[in-house]
JSON list of C-alpha atoms in Angstrom, two decimals:
[
{"chain": "A", "resi": 25, "resn": "UNK", "atom": "CA", "xyz": [11.80, 112.09, -70.35]},
{"chain": "A", "resi": 26, "resn": "UNK", "atom": "CA", "xyz": [14.34, 112.84, -67.86]},
{"chain": "A", "resi": 27, "resn": "UNK", "atom": "CA", "xyz": [16.31, 116.36, -67.87]},
{"chain": "A", "resi": 28, "resn": "UNK", "atom": "CA", "xyz": [18.41, 117.94, -65.54]},
{"chain": "A", "resi": 29, "resn": "UNK", "atom": "CA", "xyz": [17.21, 121.37, -63.57]},
{"chain": "A", "resi": 30, "resn": "UNK", "atom": "CA", "xyz": [19.70, 124.10, -62.25]},
{"chain": "A", "resi": 31, "resn": "UNK", "atom": "CA", "xyz": [18.67, 127.46, -61.42]},
{"chain": "A", "resi": 32, "resn": "UNK", "atom": "CA", "xyz": [20.78, 130.47, -59.68]},
{"chain": "A", "resi": 33, "resn": "UNK", "atom": "CA", "xyz": [22.08, 131.62, -57.23]},
{"chain": "A", "resi": 34, "resn": "UNK", "atom": "CA", "xyz": [23.27, 128.16, -56.31]},
{"chain": "A", "resi": 35, "resn": "UNK", "atom": "CA", "xyz": [23.15, 126.33, -59.70]},
{"chain": "A", "resi": 36, "resn": "UNK", "atom": "CA", "xyz": [22.33, 122.96, -57.84]},
{"chain": "A", "resi": 37, "resn": "UNK", "atom": "CA", "xyz": [20.98, 120.41, -60.15]},
{"chain": "A", "resi": 38, "resn": "UNK", "atom": "CA", "xyz": [17.88, 118.25, -59.85]},
{"chain": "A", "resi": 39, "resn": "UNK", "atom": "CA", "xyz": [17.17, 115.35, -61.63]},
{"chain": "A", "resi": 40, "resn": "UNK", "atom": "CA", "xyz": [13.53, 115.64, -62.98]},
{"chain": "A", "resi": 41, "resn": "UNK", "atom": "CA", "xyz": [11.08, 113.44, -65.04]},
{"chain": "A", "resi": 42, "resn": "UNK", "atom": "CA", "xyz": [7.79, 114.18, -67.09]},
{"chain": "A", "resi": 43, "resn": "UNK", "atom": "CA", "xyz": [5.65, 112.25, -69.26]},
{"chain": "A", "resi": 44, "resn": "UNK", "atom": "CA", "xyz": [6.05, 113.38, -72.92]},
{"chain": "A", "resi": 45, "resn": "UNK", "atom": "CA", "xyz": [2.55, 114.45, -72.82]},
{"chain": "A", "resi": 46, "resn": "UNK", "atom": "CA", "xyz": [3.70, 116.68, -69.82]},
{"chain": "A", "resi": 47, "resn": "UNK", "atom": "CA", "xyz": [2.07, 114.47, -67.17]},
{"chain": "A", "resi": 48, "resn": "UNK", "atom": "CA", "xyz": [3.33, 113.54, -63.83]},
{"chain": "A", "resi": 49, "resn": "UNK", "atom": "CA", "xyz": [6.27, 115.63, -63.43]},
{"chain": "A", "resi": 50, "resn": "UNK", "atom": "CA", "xyz": [8.33, 115.39, -60.21]},
{"chain": "A", "resi": 51, "resn": "UNK", "atom": "CA", "xyz": [12.13, 115.89, -59.09]},
{"chain": "A", "resi": 52, "resn": "UNK", "atom": "CA", "xyz": [13.56, 112.40, -58.59]},
{"chain": "A", "resi": 53, "resn": "UNK", "atom": "CA", "xyz": [16.63, 113.19, -57.20]},
{"chain": "A", "resi": 54, "resn": "UNK", "atom": "CA", "xyz": [18.18, 116.37, -55.58]},
{"chain": "A", "resi": 55, "resn": "UNK", "atom": "CA", "xyz": [21.46, 116.94, -53.81]},
{"chain": "A", "resi": 56, "resn": "UNK", "atom": "CA", "xyz": [23.10, 120.51, -53.35]},
{"chain": "A", "resi": 57, "resn": "UNK", "atom": "CA", "xyz": [26.32, 118.74, -53.29]},
{"chain": "A", "resi": 58, "resn": "UNK", "atom": "CA", "xyz": [26.15, 117.39, -56.45]},
{"chain": "A", "resi": 59, "resn": "UNK", "atom": "CA", "xyz": [25.88, 118.87, -60.42]},
{"chain": "A", "resi": 60, "resn": "UNK", "atom": "CA", "xyz": [23.88, 116.06, -62.18]},
{"chain": "A", "resi": 61, "resn": "UNK", "atom": "CA", "xyz": [23.61, 115.49, -66.01]},
{"chain": "A", "resi": 62, "resn": "UNK", "atom": "CA", "xyz": [21.30, 112.63, -67.08]},
{"chain": "A", "resi": 63, "resn": "UNK", "atom": "CA", "xyz": [22.87, 110.69, -70.12]},
{"chain": "A", "resi": 64, "resn": "UNK", "atom": "CA", "xyz": [19.97, 107.87, -70.69]},
{"chain": "A", "resi": 65, "resn": "UNK", "atom": "CA", "xyz": [17.70, 105.34, -69.67]},
{"chain": "A", "resi": 66, "resn": "UNK", "atom": "CA", "xyz": [18.72, 101.86, -69.39]},
{"chain": "A", "resi": 67, "resn": "UNK", "atom": "CA", "xyz": [16.58, 99.82, -71.78]},
{"chain": "A", "resi": 68, "resn": "UNK", "atom": "CA", "xyz": [14.05, 98.34, -69.32]},
{"chain": "A", "resi": 69, "resn": "UNK", "atom": "CA", "xyz": [12.97, 102.11, -68.16]},
{"chain": "A", "resi": 70, "resn": "UNK", "atom": "CA", "xyz": [13.98, 101.53, -64.69]},
{"chain": "A", "resi": 71, "resn": "UNK", "atom": "CA", "xyz": [17.29, 103.69, -63.87]},
{"chain": "A", "resi": 72, "resn": "UNK", "atom": "CA", "xyz": [18.83, 106.57, -65.62]},
{"chain": "A", "resi": 73, "resn": "UNK", "atom": "CA", "xyz": [22.52, 106.67, -65.93]},
{"chain": "A", "resi": 74, "resn": "UNK", "atom": "CA", "xyz": [23.82, 109.91, -65.10]},
{"chain": "A", "resi": 75, "resn": "UNK", "atom": "CA", "xyz": [27.05, 111.76, -64.87]},
{"chain": "A", "resi": 76, "resn": "UNK", "atom": "CA", "xyz": [28.00, 113.49, -61.44]},
{"chain": "A", "resi": 77, "resn": "UNK", "atom": "CA", "xyz": [30.26, 116.22, -60.42]},
{"chain": "A", "resi": 78, "resn": "UNK", "atom": "CA", "xyz": [31.07, 116.84, -56.34]},
{"chain": "A", "resi": 79, "resn": "UNK", "atom": "CA", "xyz": [31.09, 120.53, -56.05]},
{"chain": "A", "resi": 80, "resn": "UNK", "atom": "CA", "xyz": [33.16, 120.43, -53.13]},
{"chain": "A", "resi": 81, "resn": "UNK", "atom": "CA", "xyz": [36.29, 118.87, -54.82]},
{"chain": "A", "resi": 82, "resn": "UNK", "atom": "CA", "xyz": [35.28, 118.98, -58.66]},
{"chain": "A", "resi": 83, "resn": "UNK", "atom": "CA", "xyz": [35.43, 115.06, -58.91]},
{"chain": "A", "resi": 84, "resn": "UNK", "atom": "CA", "xyz": [33.60, 113.11, -61.19]},
{"chain": "A", "resi": 85, "resn": "UNK", "atom": "CA", "xyz": [31.52, 109.88, -61.00]},
{"chain": "A", "resi": 86, "resn": "UNK", "atom": "CA", "xyz": [29.49, 107.90, -63.06]},
{"chain": "A", "resi": 87, "resn": "UNK", "atom": "CA", "xyz": [25.94, 106.25, -61.27]},
{"chain": "A", "resi": 88, "resn": "UNK", "atom": "CA", "xyz": [22.56, 105.29, -62.06]},
{"chain": "A", "resi": 89, "resn": "UNK", "atom": "CA", "xyz": [19.74, 106.99, -60.31]},
{"chain": "A", "resi": 90, "resn": "UNK", "atom": "CA", "xyz": [16.31, 104.86, -59.64]},
{"chain": "A", "resi": 91, "resn": "UNK", "atom": "CA", "xyz": [13.36, 105.64, -61.70]},
{"chain": "A", "resi": 92, "resn": "UNK", "atom": "CA", "xyz": [11.10, 104.67, -58.96]},
{"chain": "A", "resi": 93, "resn": "UNK", "atom": "CA", "xyz": [12.49, 105.91, -55.68]},
{"chain": "A", "resi": 94, "resn": "UNK", "atom": "CA", "xyz": [15.56, 108.62, -56.97]},
{"chain": "A", "resi": 95, "resn": "UNK", "atom": "CA", "xyz": [18.24, 106.80, -54.98]},
{"chain": "A", "resi": 96, "resn": "UNK", "atom": "CA", "xyz": [21.55, 107.33, -56.50]},
{"chain": "A", "resi": 97, "resn": "UNK", "atom": "CA", "xyz": [23.93, 104.22, -56.93]},
{"chain": "A", "resi": 98, "resn": "UNK", "atom": "CA", "xyz": [27.55, 105.69, -57.73]},
{"chain": "A", "resi": 99, "resn": "UNK", "atom": "CA", "xyz": [29.20, 102.95, -59.90]},
{"chain": "A", "resi": 100, "resn": "UNK", "atom": "CA", "xyz": [32.50, 104.69, -60.49]},
{"chain": "A", "resi": 101, "resn": "UNK", "atom": "CA", "xyz": [34.17, 107.56, -58.76]},
{"chain": "A", "resi": 102, "resn": "UNK", "atom": "CA", "xyz": [36.99, 108.99, -61.37]},
{"chain": "A", "resi": 103, "resn": "UNK", "atom": "CA", "xyz": [39.04, 112.33, -60.79]},
{"chain": "A", "resi": 104, "resn": "UNK", "atom": "CA", "xyz": [38.72, 116.19, -61.84]},
{"chain": "A", "resi": 105, "resn": "UNK", "atom": "CA", "xyz": [39.13, 114.89, -65.40]},
{"chain": "A", "resi": 106, "resn": "UNK", "atom": "CA", "xyz": [35.50, 114.45, -67.05]},
{"chain": "A", "resi": 107, "resn": "UNK", "atom": "CA", "xyz": [34.33, 111.62, -69.36]},
{"chain": "A", "resi": 108, "resn": "UNK", "atom": "CA", "xyz": [32.98, 113.07, -72.63]},
{"chain": "A", "resi": 109, "resn": "UNK", "atom": "CA", "xyz": [30.40, 110.34, -73.26]},
{"chain": "A", "resi": 110, "resn": "UNK", "atom": "CA", "xyz": [28.54, 107.60, -71.12]},
{"chain": "A", "resi": 111, "resn": "UNK", "atom": "CA", "xyz": [26.35, 104.93, -72.26]},
{"chain": "A", "resi": 112, "resn": "UNK", "atom": "CA", "xyz": [24.84, 101.79, -71.10]},
{"chain": "A", "resi": 113, "resn": "UNK", "atom": "CA", "xyz": [24.26, 98.65, -72.88]},
{"chain": "A", "resi": 114, "resn": "UNK", "atom": "CA", "xyz": [21.14, 97.34, -73.91]},
{"chain": "A", "resi": 115, "resn": "UNK", "atom": "CA", "xyz": [21.01, 94.83, -71.18]},
{"chain": "A", "resi": 116, "resn": "UNK", "atom": "CA", "xyz": [21.90, 97.11, -68.35]},
{"chain": "A", "resi": 117, "resn": "UNK", "atom": "CA", "xyz": [25.00, 94.97, -67.36]},
{"chain": "A", "resi": 118, "resn": "UNK", "atom": "CA", "xyz": [27.77, 97.50, -68.80]},
{"chain": "A", "resi": 119, "resn": "UNK", "atom": "CA", "xyz": [28.75, 101.19, -69.07]},
{"chain": "A", "resi": 120, "resn": "UNK", "atom": "CA", "xyz": [30.96, 102.05, -71.65]},
{"chain": "A", "resi": 121, "resn": "UNK", "atom": "CA", "xyz": [32.66, 105.32, -71.35]},
{"chain": "A", "resi": 122, "resn": "UNK", "atom": "CA", "xyz": [35.81, 107.48, -72.38]},
{"chain": "A", "resi": 123, "resn": "UNK", "atom": "CA", "xyz": [38.31, 109.11, -70.14]},
{"chain": "A", "resi": 124, "resn": "UNK", "atom": "CA", "xyz": [41.27, 111.25, -70.91]},
{"chain": "A", "resi": 125, "resn": "UNK", "atom": "CA", "xyz": [44.70, 109.81, -70.14]},
{"chain": "A", "resi": 126, "resn": "UNK", "atom": "CA", "xyz": [45.99, 113.00, -68.76]},
{"chain": "A", "resi": 127, "resn": "UNK", "atom": "CA", "xyz": [44.87, 116.26, -67.22]},
{"chain": "A", "resi": 128, "resn": "UNK", "atom": "CA", "xyz": [44.30, 118.33, -70.57]},
{"chain": "A", "resi": 129, "resn": "UNK", "atom": "CA", "xyz": [44.90, 115.77, -72.83]},
{"chain": "A", "resi": 130, "resn": "UNK", "atom": "CA", "xyz": [42.99, 115.58, -75.97]},
{"chain": "A", "resi": 131, "resn": "UNK", "atom": "CA", "xyz": [43.48, 111.79, -76.50]},
{"chain": "A", "resi": 132, "resn": "UNK", "atom": "CA", "xyz": [40.96, 109.60, -74.45]},
{"chain": "A", "resi": 133, "resn": "UNK", "atom": "CA", "xyz": [40.67, 106.17, -73.38]},
{"chain": "A", "resi": 134, "resn": "UNK", "atom": "CA", "xyz": [37.86, 103.74, -73.50]},
{"chain": "A", "resi": 135, "resn": "UNK", "atom": "CA", "xyz": [36.67, 102.17, -70.33]},
{"chain": "A", "resi": 136, "resn": "UNK", "atom": "CA", "xyz": [34.17, 99.09, -70.05]},
{"chain": "A", "resi": 137, "resn": "UNK", "atom": "CA", "xyz": [32.49, 99.38, -66.69]},
{"chain": "A", "resi": 138, "resn": "UNK", "atom": "CA", "xyz": [30.99, 95.90, -65.08]},
{"chain": "A", "resi": 139, "resn": "UNK", "atom": "CA", "xyz": [27.36, 97.39, -63.44]},
{"chain": "A", "resi": 140, "resn": "UNK", "atom": "CA", "xyz": [27.12, 94.70, -60.84]},
{"chain": "A", "resi": 141, "resn": "UNK", "atom": "CA", "xyz": [30.86, 94.32, -59.76]},
{"chain": "A", "resi": 142, "resn": "UNK", "atom": "CA", "xyz": [31.91, 97.93, -60.80]},
{"chain": "A", "resi": 143, "resn": "UNK", "atom": "CA", "xyz": [34.94, 97.00, -62.15]},
{"chain": "A", "resi": 144, "resn": "UNK", "atom": "CA", "xyz": [36.26, 99.01, -65.40]},
{"chain": "A", "resi": 145, "resn": "UNK", "atom": "CA", "xyz": [38.57, 97.34, -68.02]},
{"chain": "A", "resi": 146, "resn": "UNK", "atom": "CA", "xyz": [40.13, 99.48, -70.55]},
{"chain": "A", "resi": 147, "resn": "UNK", "atom": "CA", "xyz": [39.00, 98.54, -74.02]},
{"chain": "A", "resi": 148, "resn": "UNK", "atom": "CA", "xyz": [41.20, 101.06, -76.44]}
]
């Protein structure tokens, strides 16, 4: 299981993992400059899809964290607008996410992001 962990006073996030039976708990990723929210595991269990927000400028990113070594690979840097939903395809080749068309807009576009090329294209 992967989960985010934050505590005062800084509220800086860590990405932690633990077995469902409580075994092998460990901090997989920690960075004082980032807030990180795990979204889901890839189907092969090797990576965790994450929504990242940089603390200094509040810019949002989508990335993958290696379950083996905790390395964060940023796939796309957005802006201060944040996606509501992020998901990875069963084969791990694509990430789909929604993104507000304008700041404060209730309308969101849907994008398909190629993990290998890091190129996004609008679907809807």
